[in-house]
Amino acid sequence: MIIDAHLHCTGRETTDDVLRTLDEAGIDVGVLLAPFLGDGYSLDDAASLRRANEHLARLVRHHPDRLVGFAVVDPRHPDAPDDLRHAIEDLGLRGCKMVPTGWYPYEERVQPVFAVANEHALPLLFHSGIFIDGRSGRFCRPTYFEALRDHPRTRVALAHMGWPWTDEALAVALIDRIHGVPHERAQFRLDISFGPPPPYRREVLARMLDVLGAGSLQFGSDCFLPCSGAHVRERKQWVVDLMDELDLGADTRERLWSGTAAAWLGLPATAGTHTGAHASTHAGSGAERPHAGLLAGTGGGGGGGDYAPRPWRPVCC
């Protein structure tokens, strides 16, 4: 199974468009984000976000096995907690995406939205790292999201591995590992969508796998719908190429393609495929063996074709 955990809606797509794209790209499940970047939708316009969430609810309603809808709210708005509650309880959306544009995740004024997410034990996706507007990156540093630990039932994914603050994002996710929390119950994980420019990608992914393990990382294309399946497939191929360069084992690939995201979304671990896509796309024999040390000089390991990250002490100073 392959889960694309980061797909943007624009309001111009139809359900048939989306399903066709997923099928062409070999994606079994798509996490769709309500539109908020243009086409009449804006993070600064709460009414437009309500329309966006309603559009998304109509889009995903009849295909819960393929399409997972994430509401978008601006937590600065006083009605945002009620808007999120409505999106989950009445519209049937299953998570929430937020982008800190003009607010910090630790501010008191945004905690009521996080409290609603905590009440519903929602999966949350946050933009982290530099932002496309060239102004909001300063609000999106990965450590700022530590405030979500005051809402421990939320399941948080930080998009783009927090680039350019990838080590900072790694450190935020590492806390769960230090305290021995299993990957499936960890509060934080990182999506590997887009993120670092090509010259950085191999090094960053290798370090993330070496320290956190694949159970803290999940695939997302960050594509904008409507688009062709070929466009999503191109993004997917970037990841396949990195997996092949790093000679990752089949179990590690499976976690990156679907295992981590399935736990984040609360999907059954044994969910079947719809498209015939396979998590392991490595043609060589190395697809069935663990990767023995992703960074020069590290000790590799892991049995059964999975890569084991470094062991960590249960407490730190």
XYZ file of C-alpha atoms in Angstrom:
317
model
C 0.000 0.000 0.000
C 1.124 3.554 -0.724
C -0.325 6.553 1.133
C 0.252 10.045 -0.208
C -0.002 11.974 3.057
C 0.171 15.485 1.556
C -2.074 16.453 -1.370
C -3.432 19.972 -1.822
C -6.894 20.711 -3.127
C -7.554 23.947 -4.981
C -11.348 23.805 -5.254
C -11.124 23.072 -8.997
C -10.875 19.281 -8.668
C -13.684 16.724 -8.727
C -13.807 13.373 -6.979
C -13.365 11.602 -10.309
C -10.321 13.778 -11.066
C -8.707 12.843 -7.776
C -9.381 9.119 -8.022
C -8.066 9.052 -11.586
C -4.873 10.820 -10.492
C -4.333 8.413 -7.611
C -4.893 5.397 -9.843
C -2.526 6.674 -12.524
C 0.132 7.421 -9.895
C -0.187 4.081 -8.103
C -1.426 5.685 -4.861
C -3.866 3.717 -2.702
C -4.879 6.396 -0.184
C -4.635 10.174 -0.498
C -4.701 12.678 2.353
C -6.437 15.705 0.835
C -6.063 19.172 2.330
C -8.866 21.703 1.994
C -7.924 24.553 -0.358
C -6.338 27.627 1.200
C -3.877 29.027 -1.358
C -5.699 30.990 -4.029
C -8.793 30.407 -6.197
C -10.864 32.397 -3.705
C -9.532 30.637 -0.613
C -7.216 32.288 1.896
C -5.825 31.571 5.342
C -6.754 35.131 6.266
C -10.420 34.631 5.344
C -12.247 32.345 7.771
C -15.402 32.306 5.658
C -13.419 31.066 2.658
C -11.936 28.271 4.772
C -15.423 27.178 5.814
C -16.333 26.947 2.118
C -13.093 25.062 1.507
C -13.899 22.494 4.179
C -17.396 22.020 2.775
C -15.947 21.486 -0.704
C -13.530 18.894 0.632
C -16.258 17.088 2.570
C -18.282 16.672 -0.638
C -15.170 15.499 -2.459
C -14.253 12.679 -0.066
C -17.672 11.681 1.271
C -18.268 8.525 -0.723
C -14.706 7.177 -0.764
C -13.493 6.896 2.844
C -11.235 3.986 1.914
C -9.322 6.069 -0.642
C -9.686 9.713 0.393
C -8.932 11.172 3.833
C -10.023 14.791 4.182
C -8.163 17.298 6.361
C -9.878 20.545 7.297
C -7.959 23.820 7.258
C -8.513 26.483 9.919
C -6.713 29.644 11.005
C -6.433 29.260 14.797
C -6.163 33.035 15.237
C -9.822 33.408 14.342
C -12.162 33.329 17.375
C -14.542 30.942 15.572
C -11.775 28.516 14.585
C -12.416 26.005 17.417
C -16.079 25.780 16.415
C -15.137 25.592 12.743
C -12.832 22.653 13.423
C -15.425 20.907 15.561
C -18.000 21.346 12.783
C -15.591 20.041 10.156
C -14.936 16.870 12.166
C -18.305 16.170 13.754
C -20.664 17.344 11.018
C -18.702 17.336 7.761
C -16.879 14.074 8.465
C -13.349 15.325 7.872
C -10.707 13.337 9.699
C -7.795 15.649 10.487
C -6.578 19.211 10.173
C -3.853 21.134 8.366
C -2.532 24.416 9.759
C 0.076 26.866 8.530
C 1.563 29.336 11.053
C 1.282 32.549 9.074
C 1.316 35.406 11.553
C 1.074 33.233 14.655
C 3.354 31.025 16.707
C 2.233 27.555 17.798
C 3.026 28.346 21.433
C 0.742 31.415 21.620
C -2.169 31.242 24.069
C -4.630 32.479 21.454
C -4.223 29.364 19.283
C -4.453 26.776 22.071
C -8.287 26.482 21.916
C -8.033 24.983 18.427
C -5.380 22.554 19.616
C -7.672 21.647 22.530
C -10.446 20.658 20.102
C -7.936 18.583 18.134
C -6.837 16.949 21.383
C -10.432 16.183 22.344
C -10.914 14.337 19.057
C -7.405 12.781 19.054
C -6.870 14.190 15.573
C -3.980 13.702 13.189
C -2.586 17.160 12.491
C -0.353 18.304 9.658
C 1.622 21.498 10.127
C 3.707 23.331 7.612
C 7.207 23.531 9.071
C 10.263 25.312 7.726
C 10.506 28.028 5.118
C 7.193 29.062 3.538
C 6.340 29.960 -0.033
C 5.288 33.515 0.834
C 8.856 34.375 1.856
C 7.573 35.923 5.088
C 6.150 33.226 7.345
C 9.098 30.876 7.803
C 9.947 32.664 11.034
C 6.709 31.325 12.544
C 7.359 27.741 11.417
C 10.494 26.669 13.290
C 10.097 23.012 14.317
C 10.761 23.570 18.033
C 7.784 25.922 18.231
C 5.532 22.890 17.744
C 6.667 21.424 21.063
C 3.661 23.335 22.435
C 1.522 20.519 21.044
C 2.857 18.265 23.810
C 0.376 20.076 26.055
C -2.249 18.332 23.892
C -0.942 14.765 24.076
C -3.784 13.027 22.230
C -2.967 14.854 18.993
C -0.854 13.045 16.404
C 1.410 15.602 14.762
C 3.191 15.483 11.413
C 5.655 18.246 10.560
C 5.797 18.726 6.806
C 8.929 19.002 4.683
C 11.175 17.761 7.519
C 11.282 21.403 8.636
C 13.768 22.435 5.949
C 16.073 24.296 6.352
C 15.864 23.407 10.066
C 15.982 19.668 9.464
C 18.168 18.857 12.473
C 15.765 20.827 14.651
C 12.813 18.852 13.270
C 14.715 15.633 13.895
C 15.310 16.671 17.505
C 11.613 17.390 18.073
C 10.638 13.945 16.794
C 13.513 12.289 18.645
C 12.062 13.032 22.085
C 9.472 10.273 21.663
C 12.237 7.866 20.695
C 14.423 8.855 23.660
C 11.566 8.057 26.009
C 10.974 4.700 24.400
C 7.596 5.532 22.859
C 6.883 3.065 20.027
C 6.714 4.645 16.595
C 3.010 3.841 16.311
C 2.219 5.808 19.491
C 4.662 8.682 19.029
C 3.147 12.144 19.000
C 5.507 13.517 16.339
C 6.573 12.303 12.924
C 7.924 14.065 9.825
C 6.639 14.054 6.275
C 9.339 13.960 3.631
C 7.405 15.896 0.997
C 9.491 18.234 -1.120
C 11.504 19.742 1.751
C 15.234 20.010 1.045
C 16.309 20.889 -2.510
C 17.776 17.973 -4.473
C 21.440 18.416 -3.416
C 20.454 18.026 0.252
C 17.901 15.231 0.030
C 20.057 12.137 0.275
C 22.034 13.423 3.244
C 18.938 14.621 5.113
C 16.905 11.455 4.561
C 19.886 9.295 5.504
C 20.340 11.182 8.761
C 16.634 11.006 9.572
C 16.572 7.259 9.003
C 19.764 6.722 10.957
C 18.537 8.622 14.019
C 14.747 8.261 13.982
C 14.035 5.206 11.867
C 11.481 4.890 9.085
C 8.625 4.678 11.593
C 8.970 8.437 12.135
C 8.890 9.341 8.428
C 6.108 9.308 5.855
C 5.727 9.980 2.142
C 3.826 12.955 0.765
C 3.959 14.376 -2.747
C 2.865 17.960 -1.913
C 1.150 18.082 -5.320
C -1.701 20.459 -6.104
C -4.879 18.991 -7.551
C -6.153 18.732 -10.169
C -3.018 17.290 -11.698
C -2.023 14.291 -13.756
C -1.032 11.018 -12.222
C 2.307 11.486 -13.976
C 2.981 14.565 -11.855
C 2.444 12.658 -8.603
C 4.364 9.701 -9.987
C 7.345 11.974 -10.668
C 7.426 13.032 -7.017
C 7.104 9.407 -5.992
C 10.025 8.511 -8.238
C 12.226 11.028 -6.405
C 11.701 8.931 -3.285
C 12.204 5.635 -5.101
C 15.545 6.904 -6.401
C 16.633 7.926 -2.901
C 15.567 4.556 -1.517
C 17.599 2.805 -4.174
C 20.654 5.004 -3.564
C 20.445 4.179 0.149
C 19.770 0.500 -0.587
C 16.838 0.405 1.816
C 15.231 -2.872 2.788
C 11.636 -3.771 2.002
C 10.318 -3.197 5.527
C 11.906 0.252 5.705
C 10.327 1.144 2.377
C 6.940 -0.096 3.543
C 7.061 2.177 6.584
C 7.973 5.179 4.466
C 5.281 4.477 1.880
C 2.430 3.607 4.226
C 3.186 2.216 7.681
C 3.972 5.505 9.418
C 1.070 7.349 7.790
C -1.376 4.528 8.528
C -0.543 4.771 12.245
C -0.852 8.574 12.090
C -4.270 8.339 10.442
C -5.484 5.476 12.598
C -5.928 3.195 9.583
C -5.727 -0.590 9.953
C -2.149 -1.759 9.636
C -3.266 -4.572 7.323
C -5.290 -2.399 4.943
C -5.170 -3.751 1.409
C -4.291 -2.003 -1.827
C -6.623 -0.625 -4.480
C -4.198 0.107 -7.269
C -1.843 -2.829 -7.205
C 0.977 -0.511 -6.135
C 3.781 -2.122 -4.185
C 5.715 -0.483 -1.386
C 8.986 -2.028 -2.480
C 9.930 -0.895 -5.971
C 13.637 -1.685 -5.815
C 14.579 -4.023 -8.628
C 17.741 -5.353 -7.046
C 18.206 -8.011 -4.392
C 19.002 -5.349 -1.816
C 15.269 -4.653 -1.466
C 15.029 -7.601 0.905
C 17.916 -6.785 3.222
C 18.383 -4.087 5.857
C 20.487 -1.066 5.137
C 23.659 -1.427 7.148
C 24.402 2.093 8.285
C 23.126 5.070 6.337
C 25.907 7.420 7.289
C 29.586 6.604 6.962
C 30.928 5.158 10.170
C 27.571 4.300 11.754
C 26.643 0.881 12.941
C 23.851 -0.592 10.864
C 21.455 -3.244 11.887
C 17.889 -4.349 12.089
C 16.476 -7.737 11.303
C 13.920 -9.002 8.868
C 14.755 -6.480 6.168
C 14.095 -3.439 8.362
C 16.577 -0.753 9.282
C 17.021 -0.136 12.992
C 17.973 3.384 14.087
C 20.556 3.996 16.774
C 19.519 2.992 20.296
C 18.871 5.907 22.631
C 19.034 6.262 26.388
C 15.564 6.354 27.999
C 16.249 9.742 29.603
C 18.315 12.735 28.661
C 19.499 15.842 30.410
